[in-house]
Backbone as XML, in Angstrom:
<?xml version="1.0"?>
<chain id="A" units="angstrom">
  <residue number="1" name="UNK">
    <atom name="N" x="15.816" y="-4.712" z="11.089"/>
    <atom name="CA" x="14.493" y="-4.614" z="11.664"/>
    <atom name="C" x="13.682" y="-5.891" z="11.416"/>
  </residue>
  <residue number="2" name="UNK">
    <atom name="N" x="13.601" y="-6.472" z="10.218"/>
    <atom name="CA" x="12.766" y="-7.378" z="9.839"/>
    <atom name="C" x="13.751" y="-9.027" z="10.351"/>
  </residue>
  <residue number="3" name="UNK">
    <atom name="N" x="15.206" y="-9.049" z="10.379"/>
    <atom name="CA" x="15.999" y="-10.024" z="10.882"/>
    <atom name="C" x="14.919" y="-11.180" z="11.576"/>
  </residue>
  <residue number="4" name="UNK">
    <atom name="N" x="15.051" y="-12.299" z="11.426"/>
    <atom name="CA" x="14.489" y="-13.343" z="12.086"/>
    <atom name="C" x="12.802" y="-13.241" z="12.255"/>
  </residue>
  <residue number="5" name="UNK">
    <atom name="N" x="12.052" y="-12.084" z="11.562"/>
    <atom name="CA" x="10.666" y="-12.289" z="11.632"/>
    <atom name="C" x="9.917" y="-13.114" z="10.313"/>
  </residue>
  <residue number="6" name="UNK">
    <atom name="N" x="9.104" y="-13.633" z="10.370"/>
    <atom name="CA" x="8.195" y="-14.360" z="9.758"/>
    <atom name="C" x="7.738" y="-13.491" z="8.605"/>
  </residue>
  <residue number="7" name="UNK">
    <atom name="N" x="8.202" y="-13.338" z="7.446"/>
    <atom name="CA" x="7.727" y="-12.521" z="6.360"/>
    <atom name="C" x="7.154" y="-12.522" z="4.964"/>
  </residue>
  <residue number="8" name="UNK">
    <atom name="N" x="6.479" y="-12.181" z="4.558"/>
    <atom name="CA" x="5.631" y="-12.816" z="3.457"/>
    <atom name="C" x="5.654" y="-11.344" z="2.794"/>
  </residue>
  <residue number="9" name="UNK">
    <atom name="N" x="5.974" y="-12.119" z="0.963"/>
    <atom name="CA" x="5.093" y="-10.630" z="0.097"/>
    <atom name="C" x="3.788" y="-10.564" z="0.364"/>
  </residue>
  <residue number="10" name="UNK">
    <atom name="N" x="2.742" y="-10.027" z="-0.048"/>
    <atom name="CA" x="1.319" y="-9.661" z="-0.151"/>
    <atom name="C" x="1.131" y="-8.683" z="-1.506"/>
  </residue>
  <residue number="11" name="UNK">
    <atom name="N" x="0.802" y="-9.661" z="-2.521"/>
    <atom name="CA" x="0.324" y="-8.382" z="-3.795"/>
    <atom name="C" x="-1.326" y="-8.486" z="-3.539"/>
  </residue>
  <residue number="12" name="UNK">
    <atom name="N" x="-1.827" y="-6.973" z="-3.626"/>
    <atom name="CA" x="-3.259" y="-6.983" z="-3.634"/>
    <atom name="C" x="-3.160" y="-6.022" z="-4.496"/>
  </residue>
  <residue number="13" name="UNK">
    <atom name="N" x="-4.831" y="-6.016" z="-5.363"/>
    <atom name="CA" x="-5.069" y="-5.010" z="-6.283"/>
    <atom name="C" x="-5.829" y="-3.732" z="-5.794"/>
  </residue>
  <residue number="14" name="UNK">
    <atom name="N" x="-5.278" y="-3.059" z="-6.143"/>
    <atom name="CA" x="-5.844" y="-1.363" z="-6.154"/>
    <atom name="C" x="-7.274" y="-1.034" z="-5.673"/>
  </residue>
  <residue number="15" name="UNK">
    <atom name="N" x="-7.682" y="-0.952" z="-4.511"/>
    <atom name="CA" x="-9.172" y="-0.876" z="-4.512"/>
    <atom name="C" x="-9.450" y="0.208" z="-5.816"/>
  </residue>
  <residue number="16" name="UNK">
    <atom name="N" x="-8.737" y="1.522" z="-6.139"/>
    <atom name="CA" x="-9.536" y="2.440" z="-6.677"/>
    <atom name="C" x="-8.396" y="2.440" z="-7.873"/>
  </residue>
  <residue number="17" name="UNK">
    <atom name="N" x="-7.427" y="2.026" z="-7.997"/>
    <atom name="CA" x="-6.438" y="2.043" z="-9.238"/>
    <atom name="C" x="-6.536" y="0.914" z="-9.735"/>
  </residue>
  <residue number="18" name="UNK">
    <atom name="N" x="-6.598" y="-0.454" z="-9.281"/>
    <atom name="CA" x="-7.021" y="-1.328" z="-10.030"/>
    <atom name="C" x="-5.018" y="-2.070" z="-10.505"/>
  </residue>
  <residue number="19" name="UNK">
    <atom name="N" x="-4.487" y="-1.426" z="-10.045"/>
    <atom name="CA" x="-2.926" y="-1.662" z="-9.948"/>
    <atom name="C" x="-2.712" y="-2.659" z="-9.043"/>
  </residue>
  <residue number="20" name="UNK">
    <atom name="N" x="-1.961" y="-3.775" z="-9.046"/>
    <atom name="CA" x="-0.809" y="-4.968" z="-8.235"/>
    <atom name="C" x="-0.256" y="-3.997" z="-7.463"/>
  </residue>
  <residue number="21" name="UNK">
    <atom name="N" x="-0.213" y="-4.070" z="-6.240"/>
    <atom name="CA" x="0.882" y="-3.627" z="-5.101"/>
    <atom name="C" x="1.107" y="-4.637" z="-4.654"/>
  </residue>
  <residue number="22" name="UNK">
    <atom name="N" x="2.628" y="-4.927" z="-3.888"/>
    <atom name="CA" x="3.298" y="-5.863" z="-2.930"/>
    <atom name="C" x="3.698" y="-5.217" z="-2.023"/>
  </residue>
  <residue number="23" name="UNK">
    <atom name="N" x="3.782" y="-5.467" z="-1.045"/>
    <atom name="CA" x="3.836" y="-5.401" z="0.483"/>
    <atom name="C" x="4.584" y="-6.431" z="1.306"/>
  </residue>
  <residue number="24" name="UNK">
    <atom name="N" x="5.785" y="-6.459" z="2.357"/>
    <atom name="CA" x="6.236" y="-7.378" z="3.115"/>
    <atom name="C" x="5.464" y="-7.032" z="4.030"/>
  </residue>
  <residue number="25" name="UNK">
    <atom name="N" x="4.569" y="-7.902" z="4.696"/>
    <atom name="CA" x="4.195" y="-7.812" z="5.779"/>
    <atom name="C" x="4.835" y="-9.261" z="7.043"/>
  </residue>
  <residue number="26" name="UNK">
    <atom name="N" x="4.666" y="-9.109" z="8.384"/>
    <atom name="CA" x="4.874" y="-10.404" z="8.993"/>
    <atom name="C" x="3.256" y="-11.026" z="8.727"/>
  </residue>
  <residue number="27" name="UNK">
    <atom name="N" x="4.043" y="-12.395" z="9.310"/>
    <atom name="CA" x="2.632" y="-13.039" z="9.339"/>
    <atom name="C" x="2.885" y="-14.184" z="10.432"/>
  </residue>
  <residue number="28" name="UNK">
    <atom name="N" x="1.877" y="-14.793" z="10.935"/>
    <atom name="CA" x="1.497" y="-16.016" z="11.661"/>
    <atom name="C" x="0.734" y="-17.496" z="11.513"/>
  </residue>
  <residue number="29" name="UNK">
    <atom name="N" x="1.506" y="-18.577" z="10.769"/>
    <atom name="CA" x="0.833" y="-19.858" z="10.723"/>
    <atom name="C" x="0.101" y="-20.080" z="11.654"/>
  </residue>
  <residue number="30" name="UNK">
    <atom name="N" x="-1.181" y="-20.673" z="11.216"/>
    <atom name="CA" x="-2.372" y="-20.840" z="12.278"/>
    <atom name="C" x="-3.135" y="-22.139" z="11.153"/>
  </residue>
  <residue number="31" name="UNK">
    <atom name="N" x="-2.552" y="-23.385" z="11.378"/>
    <atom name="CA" x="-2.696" y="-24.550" z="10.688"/>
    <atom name="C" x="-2.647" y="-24.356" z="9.282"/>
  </residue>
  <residue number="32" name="UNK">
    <atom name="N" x="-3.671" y="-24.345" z="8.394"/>
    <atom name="CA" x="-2.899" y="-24.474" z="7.228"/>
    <atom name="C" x="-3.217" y="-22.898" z="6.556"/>
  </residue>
  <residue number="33" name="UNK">
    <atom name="N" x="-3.912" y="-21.901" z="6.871"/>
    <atom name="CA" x="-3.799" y="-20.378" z="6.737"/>
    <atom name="C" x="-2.382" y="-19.909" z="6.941"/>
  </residue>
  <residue number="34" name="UNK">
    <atom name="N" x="-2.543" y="-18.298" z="6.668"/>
    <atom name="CA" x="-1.288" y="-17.843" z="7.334"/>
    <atom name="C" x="-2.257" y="-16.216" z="7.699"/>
  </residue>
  <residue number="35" name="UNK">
    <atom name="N" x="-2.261" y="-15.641" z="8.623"/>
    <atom name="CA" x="-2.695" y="-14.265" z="9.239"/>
    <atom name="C" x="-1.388" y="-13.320" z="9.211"/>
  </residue>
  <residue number="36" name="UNK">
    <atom name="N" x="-2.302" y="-12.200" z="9.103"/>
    <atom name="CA" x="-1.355" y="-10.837" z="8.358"/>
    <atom name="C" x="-2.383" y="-10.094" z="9.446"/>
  </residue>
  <residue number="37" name="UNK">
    <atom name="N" x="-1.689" y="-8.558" z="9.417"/>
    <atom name="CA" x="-2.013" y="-8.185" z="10.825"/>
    <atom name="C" x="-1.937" y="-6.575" z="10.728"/>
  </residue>
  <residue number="38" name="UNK">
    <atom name="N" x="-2.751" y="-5.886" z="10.212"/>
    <atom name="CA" x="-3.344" y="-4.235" z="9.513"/>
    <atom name="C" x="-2.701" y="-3.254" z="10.769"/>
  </residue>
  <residue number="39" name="UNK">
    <atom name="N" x="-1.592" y="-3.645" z="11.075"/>
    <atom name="CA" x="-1.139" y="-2.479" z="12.210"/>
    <atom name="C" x="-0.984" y="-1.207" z="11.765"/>
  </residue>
  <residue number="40" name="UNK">
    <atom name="N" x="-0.170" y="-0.889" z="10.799"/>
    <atom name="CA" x="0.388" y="0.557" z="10.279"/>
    <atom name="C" x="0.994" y="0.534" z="11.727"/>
  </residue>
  <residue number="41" name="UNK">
    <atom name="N" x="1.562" y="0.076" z="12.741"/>
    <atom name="CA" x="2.706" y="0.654" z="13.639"/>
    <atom name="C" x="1.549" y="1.014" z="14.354"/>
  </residue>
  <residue number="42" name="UNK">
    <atom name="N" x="0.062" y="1.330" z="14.675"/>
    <atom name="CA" x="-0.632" y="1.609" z="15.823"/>
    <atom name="C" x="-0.790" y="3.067" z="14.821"/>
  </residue>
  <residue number="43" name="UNK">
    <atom name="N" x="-0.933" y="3.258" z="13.742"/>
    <atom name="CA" x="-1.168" y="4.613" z="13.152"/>
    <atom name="C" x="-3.278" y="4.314" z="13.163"/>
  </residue>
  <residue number="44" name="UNK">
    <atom name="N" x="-3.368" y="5.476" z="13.451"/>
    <atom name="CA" x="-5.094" y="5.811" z="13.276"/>
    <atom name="C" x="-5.690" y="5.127" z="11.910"/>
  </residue>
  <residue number="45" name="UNK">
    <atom name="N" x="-5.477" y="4.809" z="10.832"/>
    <atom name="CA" x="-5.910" y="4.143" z="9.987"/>
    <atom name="C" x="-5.148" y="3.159" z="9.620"/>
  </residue>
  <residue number="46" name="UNK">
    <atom name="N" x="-5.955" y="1.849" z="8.816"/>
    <atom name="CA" x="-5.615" y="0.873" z="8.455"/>
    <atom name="C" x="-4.555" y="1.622" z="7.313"/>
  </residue>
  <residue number="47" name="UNK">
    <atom name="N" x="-3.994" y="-0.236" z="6.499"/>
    <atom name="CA" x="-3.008" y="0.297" z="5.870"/>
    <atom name="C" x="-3.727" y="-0.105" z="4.065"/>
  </residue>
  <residue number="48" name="UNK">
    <atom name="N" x="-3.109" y="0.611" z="3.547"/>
    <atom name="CA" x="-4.000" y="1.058" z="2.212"/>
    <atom name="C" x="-4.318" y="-0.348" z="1.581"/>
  </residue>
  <residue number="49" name="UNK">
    <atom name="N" x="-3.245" y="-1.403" z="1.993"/>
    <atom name="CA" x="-3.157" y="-3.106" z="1.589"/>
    <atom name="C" x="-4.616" y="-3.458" z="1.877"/>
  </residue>
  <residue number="50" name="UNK">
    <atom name="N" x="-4.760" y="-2.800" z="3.779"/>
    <atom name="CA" x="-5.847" y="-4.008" z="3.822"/>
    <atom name="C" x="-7.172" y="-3.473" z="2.911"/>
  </residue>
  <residue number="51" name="UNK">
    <atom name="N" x="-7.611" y="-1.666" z="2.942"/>
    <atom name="CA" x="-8.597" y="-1.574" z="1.929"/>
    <atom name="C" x="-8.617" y="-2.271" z="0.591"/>
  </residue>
  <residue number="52" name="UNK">
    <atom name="N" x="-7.662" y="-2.193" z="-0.251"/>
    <atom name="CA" x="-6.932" y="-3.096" z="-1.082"/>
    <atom name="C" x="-7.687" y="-4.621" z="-1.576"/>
  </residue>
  <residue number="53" name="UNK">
    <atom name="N" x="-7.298" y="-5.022" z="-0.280"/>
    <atom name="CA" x="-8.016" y="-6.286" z="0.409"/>
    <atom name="C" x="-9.286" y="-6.550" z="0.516"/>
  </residue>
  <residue number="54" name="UNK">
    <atom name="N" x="-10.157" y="-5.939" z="0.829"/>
    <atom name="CA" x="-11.500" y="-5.923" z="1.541"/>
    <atom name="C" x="-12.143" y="-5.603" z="0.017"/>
  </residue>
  <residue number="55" name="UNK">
    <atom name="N" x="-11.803" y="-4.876" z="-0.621"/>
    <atom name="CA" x="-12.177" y="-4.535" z="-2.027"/>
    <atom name="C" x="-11.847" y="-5.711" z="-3.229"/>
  </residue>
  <residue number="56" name="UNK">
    <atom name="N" x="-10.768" y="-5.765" z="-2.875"/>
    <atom name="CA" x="-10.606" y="-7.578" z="-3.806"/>
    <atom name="C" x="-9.729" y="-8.641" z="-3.131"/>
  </residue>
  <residue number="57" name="UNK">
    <atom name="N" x="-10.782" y="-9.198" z="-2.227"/>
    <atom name="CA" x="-9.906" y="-10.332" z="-1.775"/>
    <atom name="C" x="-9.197" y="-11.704" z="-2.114"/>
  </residue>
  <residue number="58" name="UNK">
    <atom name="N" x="-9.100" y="-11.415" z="-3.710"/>
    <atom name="CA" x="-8.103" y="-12.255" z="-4.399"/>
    <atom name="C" x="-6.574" y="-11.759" z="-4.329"/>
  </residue>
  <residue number="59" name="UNK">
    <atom name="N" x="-5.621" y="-12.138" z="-3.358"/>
    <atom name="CA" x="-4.256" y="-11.848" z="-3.174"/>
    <atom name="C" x="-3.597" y="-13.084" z="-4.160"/>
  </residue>
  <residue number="60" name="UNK">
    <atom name="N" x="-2.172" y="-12.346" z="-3.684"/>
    <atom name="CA" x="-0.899" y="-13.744" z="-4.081"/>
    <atom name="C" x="-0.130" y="-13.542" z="-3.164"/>
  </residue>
  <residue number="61" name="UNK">
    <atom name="N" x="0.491" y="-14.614" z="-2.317"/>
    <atom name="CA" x="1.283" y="-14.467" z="-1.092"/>
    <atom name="C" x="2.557" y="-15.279" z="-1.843"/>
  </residue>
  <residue number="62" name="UNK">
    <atom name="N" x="3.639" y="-14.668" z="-1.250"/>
    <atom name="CA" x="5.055" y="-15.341" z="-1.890"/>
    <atom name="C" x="5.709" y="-15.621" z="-0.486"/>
  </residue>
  <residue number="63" name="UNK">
    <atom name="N" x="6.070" y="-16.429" z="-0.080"/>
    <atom name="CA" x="6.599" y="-16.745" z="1.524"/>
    <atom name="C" x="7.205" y="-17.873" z="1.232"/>
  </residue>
  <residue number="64" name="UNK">
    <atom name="N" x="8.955" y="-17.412" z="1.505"/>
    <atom name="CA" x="9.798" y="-18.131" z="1.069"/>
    <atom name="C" x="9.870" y="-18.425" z="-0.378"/>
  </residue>
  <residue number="65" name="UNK">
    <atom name="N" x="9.916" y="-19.692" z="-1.018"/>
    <atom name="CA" x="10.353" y="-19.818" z="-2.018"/>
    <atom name="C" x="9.283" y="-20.529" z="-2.730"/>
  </residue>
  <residue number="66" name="UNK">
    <atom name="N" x="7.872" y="-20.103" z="-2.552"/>
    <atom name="CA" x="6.670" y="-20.907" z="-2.510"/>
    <atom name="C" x="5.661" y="-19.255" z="-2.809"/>
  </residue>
  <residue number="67" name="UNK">
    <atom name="N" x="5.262" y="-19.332" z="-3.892"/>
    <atom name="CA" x="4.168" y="-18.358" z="-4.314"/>
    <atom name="C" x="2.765" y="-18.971" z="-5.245"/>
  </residue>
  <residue number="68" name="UNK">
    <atom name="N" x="1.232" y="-18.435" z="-4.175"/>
    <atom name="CA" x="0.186" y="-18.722" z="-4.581"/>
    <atom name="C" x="-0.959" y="-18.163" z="-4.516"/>
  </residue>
  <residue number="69" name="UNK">
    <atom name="N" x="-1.988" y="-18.027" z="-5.476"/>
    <atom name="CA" x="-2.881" y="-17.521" z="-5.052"/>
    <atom name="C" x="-3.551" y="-17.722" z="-3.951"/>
  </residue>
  <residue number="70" name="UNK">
    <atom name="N" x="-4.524" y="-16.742" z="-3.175"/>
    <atom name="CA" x="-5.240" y="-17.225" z="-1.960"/>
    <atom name="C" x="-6.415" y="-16.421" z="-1.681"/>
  </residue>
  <residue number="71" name="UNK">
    <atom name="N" x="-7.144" y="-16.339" z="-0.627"/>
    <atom name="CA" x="-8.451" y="-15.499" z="-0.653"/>
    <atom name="C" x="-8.187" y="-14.690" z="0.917"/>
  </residue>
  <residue number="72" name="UNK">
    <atom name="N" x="-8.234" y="-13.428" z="0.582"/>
    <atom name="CA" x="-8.000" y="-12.929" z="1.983"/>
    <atom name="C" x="-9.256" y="-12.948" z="3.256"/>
  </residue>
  <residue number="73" name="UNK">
    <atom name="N" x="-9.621" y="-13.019" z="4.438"/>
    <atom name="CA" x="-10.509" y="-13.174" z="5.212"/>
    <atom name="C" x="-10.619" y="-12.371" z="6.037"/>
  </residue>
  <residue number="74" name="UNK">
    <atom name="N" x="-11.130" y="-11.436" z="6.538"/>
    <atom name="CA" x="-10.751" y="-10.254" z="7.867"/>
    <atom name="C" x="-11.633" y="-11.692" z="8.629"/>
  </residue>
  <residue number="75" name="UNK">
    <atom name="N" x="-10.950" y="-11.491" z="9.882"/>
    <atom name="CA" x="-11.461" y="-12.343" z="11.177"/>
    <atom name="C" x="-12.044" y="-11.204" z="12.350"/>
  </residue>
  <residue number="76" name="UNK">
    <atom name="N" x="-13.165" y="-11.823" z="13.167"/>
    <atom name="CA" x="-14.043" y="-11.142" z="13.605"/>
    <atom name="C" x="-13.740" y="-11.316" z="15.178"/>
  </residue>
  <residue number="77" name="UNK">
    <atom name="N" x="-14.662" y="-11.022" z="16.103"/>
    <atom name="CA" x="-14.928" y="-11.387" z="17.810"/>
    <atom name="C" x="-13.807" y="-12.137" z="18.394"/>
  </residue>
  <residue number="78" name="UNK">
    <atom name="N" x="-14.089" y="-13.397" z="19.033"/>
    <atom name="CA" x="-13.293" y="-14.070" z="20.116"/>
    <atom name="C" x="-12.022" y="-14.518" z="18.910"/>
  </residue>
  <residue number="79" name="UNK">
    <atom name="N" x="-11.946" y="-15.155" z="17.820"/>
    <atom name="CA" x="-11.212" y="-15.632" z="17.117"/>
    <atom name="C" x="-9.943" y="-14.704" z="16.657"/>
  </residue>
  <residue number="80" name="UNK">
    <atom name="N" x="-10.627" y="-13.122" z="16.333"/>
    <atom name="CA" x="-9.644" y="-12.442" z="15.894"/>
    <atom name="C" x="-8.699" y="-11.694" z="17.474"/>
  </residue>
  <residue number="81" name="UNK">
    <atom name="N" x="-9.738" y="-12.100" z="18.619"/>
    <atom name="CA" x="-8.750" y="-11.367" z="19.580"/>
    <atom name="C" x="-7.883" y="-12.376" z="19.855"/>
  </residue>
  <residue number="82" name="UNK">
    <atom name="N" x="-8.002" y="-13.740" z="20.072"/>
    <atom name="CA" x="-7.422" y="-14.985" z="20.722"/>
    <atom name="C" x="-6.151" y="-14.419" z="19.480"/>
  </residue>
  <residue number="83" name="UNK">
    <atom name="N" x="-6.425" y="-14.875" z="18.506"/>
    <atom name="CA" x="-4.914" y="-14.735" z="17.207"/>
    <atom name="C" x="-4.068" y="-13.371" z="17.531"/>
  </residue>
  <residue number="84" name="UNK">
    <atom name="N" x="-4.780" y="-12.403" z="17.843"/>
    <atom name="CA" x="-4.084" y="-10.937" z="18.400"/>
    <atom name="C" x="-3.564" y="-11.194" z="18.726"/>
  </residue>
  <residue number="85" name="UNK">
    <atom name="N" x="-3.772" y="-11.803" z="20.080"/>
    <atom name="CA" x="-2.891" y="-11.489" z="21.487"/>
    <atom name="C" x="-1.619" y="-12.653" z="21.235"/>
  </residue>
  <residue number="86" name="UNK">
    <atom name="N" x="-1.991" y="-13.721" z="20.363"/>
    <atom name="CA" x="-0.973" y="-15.183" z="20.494"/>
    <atom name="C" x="-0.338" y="-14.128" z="19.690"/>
  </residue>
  <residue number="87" name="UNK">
    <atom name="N" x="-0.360" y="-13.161" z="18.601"/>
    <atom name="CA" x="0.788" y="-12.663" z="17.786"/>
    <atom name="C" x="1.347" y="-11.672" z="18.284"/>
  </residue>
  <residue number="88" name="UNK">
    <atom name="N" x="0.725" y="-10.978" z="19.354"/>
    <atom name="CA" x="1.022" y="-10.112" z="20.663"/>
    <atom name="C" x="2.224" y="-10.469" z="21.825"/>
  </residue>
  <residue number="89" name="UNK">
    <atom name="N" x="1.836" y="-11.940" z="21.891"/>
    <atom name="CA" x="2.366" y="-12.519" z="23.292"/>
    <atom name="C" x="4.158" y="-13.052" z="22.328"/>
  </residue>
  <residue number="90" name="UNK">
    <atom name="N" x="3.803" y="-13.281" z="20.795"/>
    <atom name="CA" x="5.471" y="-13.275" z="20.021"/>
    <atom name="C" x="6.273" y="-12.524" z="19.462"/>
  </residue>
  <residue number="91" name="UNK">
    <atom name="N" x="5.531" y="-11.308" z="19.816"/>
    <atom name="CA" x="6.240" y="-10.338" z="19.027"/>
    <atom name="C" x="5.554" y="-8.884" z="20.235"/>
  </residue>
  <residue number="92" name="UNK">
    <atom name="N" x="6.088" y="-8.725" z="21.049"/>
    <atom name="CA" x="5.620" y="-7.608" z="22.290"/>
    <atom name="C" x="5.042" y="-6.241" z="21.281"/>
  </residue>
  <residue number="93" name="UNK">
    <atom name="N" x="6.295" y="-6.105" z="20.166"/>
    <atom name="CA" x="5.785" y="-4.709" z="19.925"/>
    <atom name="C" x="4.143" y="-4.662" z="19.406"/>
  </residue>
  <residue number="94" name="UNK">
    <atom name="N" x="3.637" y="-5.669" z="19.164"/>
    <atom name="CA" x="1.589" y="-6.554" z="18.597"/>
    <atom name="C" x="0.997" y="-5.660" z="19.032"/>
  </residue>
  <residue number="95" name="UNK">
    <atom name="N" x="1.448" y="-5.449" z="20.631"/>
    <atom name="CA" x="0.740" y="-4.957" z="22.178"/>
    <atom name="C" x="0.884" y="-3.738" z="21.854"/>
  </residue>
  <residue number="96" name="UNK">
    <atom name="N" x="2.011" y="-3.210" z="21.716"/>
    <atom name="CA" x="2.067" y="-1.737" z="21.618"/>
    <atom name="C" x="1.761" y="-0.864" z="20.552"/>
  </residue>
  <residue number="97" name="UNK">
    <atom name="N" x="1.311" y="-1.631" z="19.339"/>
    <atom name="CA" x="0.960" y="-1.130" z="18.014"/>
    <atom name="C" x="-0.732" y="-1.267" z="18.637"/>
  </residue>
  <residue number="98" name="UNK">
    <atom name="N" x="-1.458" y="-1.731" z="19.272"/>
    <atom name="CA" x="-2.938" y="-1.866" z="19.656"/>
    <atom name="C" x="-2.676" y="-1.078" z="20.605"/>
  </residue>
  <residue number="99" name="UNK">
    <atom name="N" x="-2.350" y="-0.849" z="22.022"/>
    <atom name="CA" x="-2.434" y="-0.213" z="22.792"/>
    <atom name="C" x="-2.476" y="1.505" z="22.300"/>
  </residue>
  <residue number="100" name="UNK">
    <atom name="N" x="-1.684" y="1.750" z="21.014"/>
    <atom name="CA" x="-1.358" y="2.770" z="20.714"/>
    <atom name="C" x="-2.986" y="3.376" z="19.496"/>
  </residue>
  <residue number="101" name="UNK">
    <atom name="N" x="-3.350" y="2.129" z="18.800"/>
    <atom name="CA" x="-4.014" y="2.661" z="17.788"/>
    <atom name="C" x="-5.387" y="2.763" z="18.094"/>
  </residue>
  <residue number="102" name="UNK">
    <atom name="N" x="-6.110" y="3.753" z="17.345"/>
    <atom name="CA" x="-7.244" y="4.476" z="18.562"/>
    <atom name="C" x="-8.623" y="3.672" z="17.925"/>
  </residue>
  <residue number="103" name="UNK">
    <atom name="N" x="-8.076" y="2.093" z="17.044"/>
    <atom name="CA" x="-8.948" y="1.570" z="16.100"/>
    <atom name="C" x="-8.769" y="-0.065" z="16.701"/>
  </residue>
  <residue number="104" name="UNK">
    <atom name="N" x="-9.569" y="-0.800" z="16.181"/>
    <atom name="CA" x="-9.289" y="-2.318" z="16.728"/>
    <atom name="C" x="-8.613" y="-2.723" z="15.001"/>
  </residue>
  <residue number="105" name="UNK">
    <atom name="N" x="-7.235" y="-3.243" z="15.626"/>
    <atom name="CA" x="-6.170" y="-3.590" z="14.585"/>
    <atom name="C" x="-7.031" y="-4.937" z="13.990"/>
  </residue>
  <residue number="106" name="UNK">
    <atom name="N" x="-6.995" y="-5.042" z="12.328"/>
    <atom name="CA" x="-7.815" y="-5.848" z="11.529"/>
    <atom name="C" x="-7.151" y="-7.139" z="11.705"/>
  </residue>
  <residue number="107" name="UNK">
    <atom name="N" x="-7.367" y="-8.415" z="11.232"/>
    <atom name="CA" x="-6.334" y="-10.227" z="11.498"/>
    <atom name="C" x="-6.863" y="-10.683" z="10.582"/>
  </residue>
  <residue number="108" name="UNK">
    <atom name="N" x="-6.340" y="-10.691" z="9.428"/>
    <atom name="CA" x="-7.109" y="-10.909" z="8.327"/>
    <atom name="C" x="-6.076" y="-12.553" z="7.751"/>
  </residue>
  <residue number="109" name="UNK">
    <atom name="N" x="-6.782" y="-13.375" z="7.833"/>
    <atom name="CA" x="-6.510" y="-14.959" z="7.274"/>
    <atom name="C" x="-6.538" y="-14.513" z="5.856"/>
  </residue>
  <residue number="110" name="UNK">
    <atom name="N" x="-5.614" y="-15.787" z="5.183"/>
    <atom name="CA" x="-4.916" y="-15.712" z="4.022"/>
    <atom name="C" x="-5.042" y="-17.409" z="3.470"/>
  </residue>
  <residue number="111" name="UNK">
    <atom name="N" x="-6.142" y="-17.795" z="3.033"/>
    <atom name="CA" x="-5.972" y="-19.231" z="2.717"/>
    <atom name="C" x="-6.122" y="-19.390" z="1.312"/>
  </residue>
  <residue number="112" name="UNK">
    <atom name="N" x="-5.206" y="-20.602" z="0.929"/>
    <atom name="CA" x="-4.608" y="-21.084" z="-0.517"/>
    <atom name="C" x="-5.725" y="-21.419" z="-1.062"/>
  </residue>
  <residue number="113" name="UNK">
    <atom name="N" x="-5.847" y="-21.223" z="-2.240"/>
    <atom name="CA" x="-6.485" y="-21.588" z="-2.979"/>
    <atom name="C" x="-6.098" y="-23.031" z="-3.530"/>
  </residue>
  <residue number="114" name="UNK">
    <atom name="N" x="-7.245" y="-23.780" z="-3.123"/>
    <atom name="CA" x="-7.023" y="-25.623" z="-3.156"/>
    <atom name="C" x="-6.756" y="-25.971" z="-4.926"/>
  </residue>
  <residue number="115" name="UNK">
    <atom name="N" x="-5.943" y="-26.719" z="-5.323"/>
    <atom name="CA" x="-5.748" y="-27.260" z="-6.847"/>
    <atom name="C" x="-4.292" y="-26.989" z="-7.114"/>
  </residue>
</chain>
């Protein structure tokens, strides 16, 4: 399933446990960020990562053989639809996980922490 896609860990802390979780999610280079993409498959709620997220947006992304801290970003209006659809237009099933979910799917940027 995951064969030849773009994949990254994602540890975020516990909004309400306060616990490290990791997560493979895909993701999409978009210059020197990388975007992660709150589908749950087009399920009615986000996925427990991105609350996770939004609650402490200090992550660690491990992608490839390269692991660092970073600050997570939910992206908003024209910016987060333009990145949708480009991760839409590379991966078809994008389209059908939005078409399906009865919520606007979150595009949340992932940038390194500089030093």
């Amino acid at each position: 399933m995951w064969e030849g896609r773009p994949l990254l860990l994602l540890t975020t802390t516990g909004a309400k446990s306060g616990q490290r979780r990791t997560t493979p999610v895909m993701y999409l280079a978009d210059g020197g960020r990388l975007l992660v993409f709150a589908t749950k498959a087009g399920a009615p709620t986000n996925p427990a990562w991105y609350h996770n997220l939004l609650a402490h947006p200090e992550v660690t992304v491990e992608v490839g053989t390269e692991t660092y801290e970073a600050t997570a970003t939910p992206l908003t209006g024209e910016e987060r639809d333009r990145l949708y659809a480009k991760q839409a237009s590379l991966y078809p099933q994008f389209g059908e996980y939005q078409a399906r979910a009865t919520r606007k799917i979150p595009v949340i940027a992932l940038e390194r922490h500089k030093g």
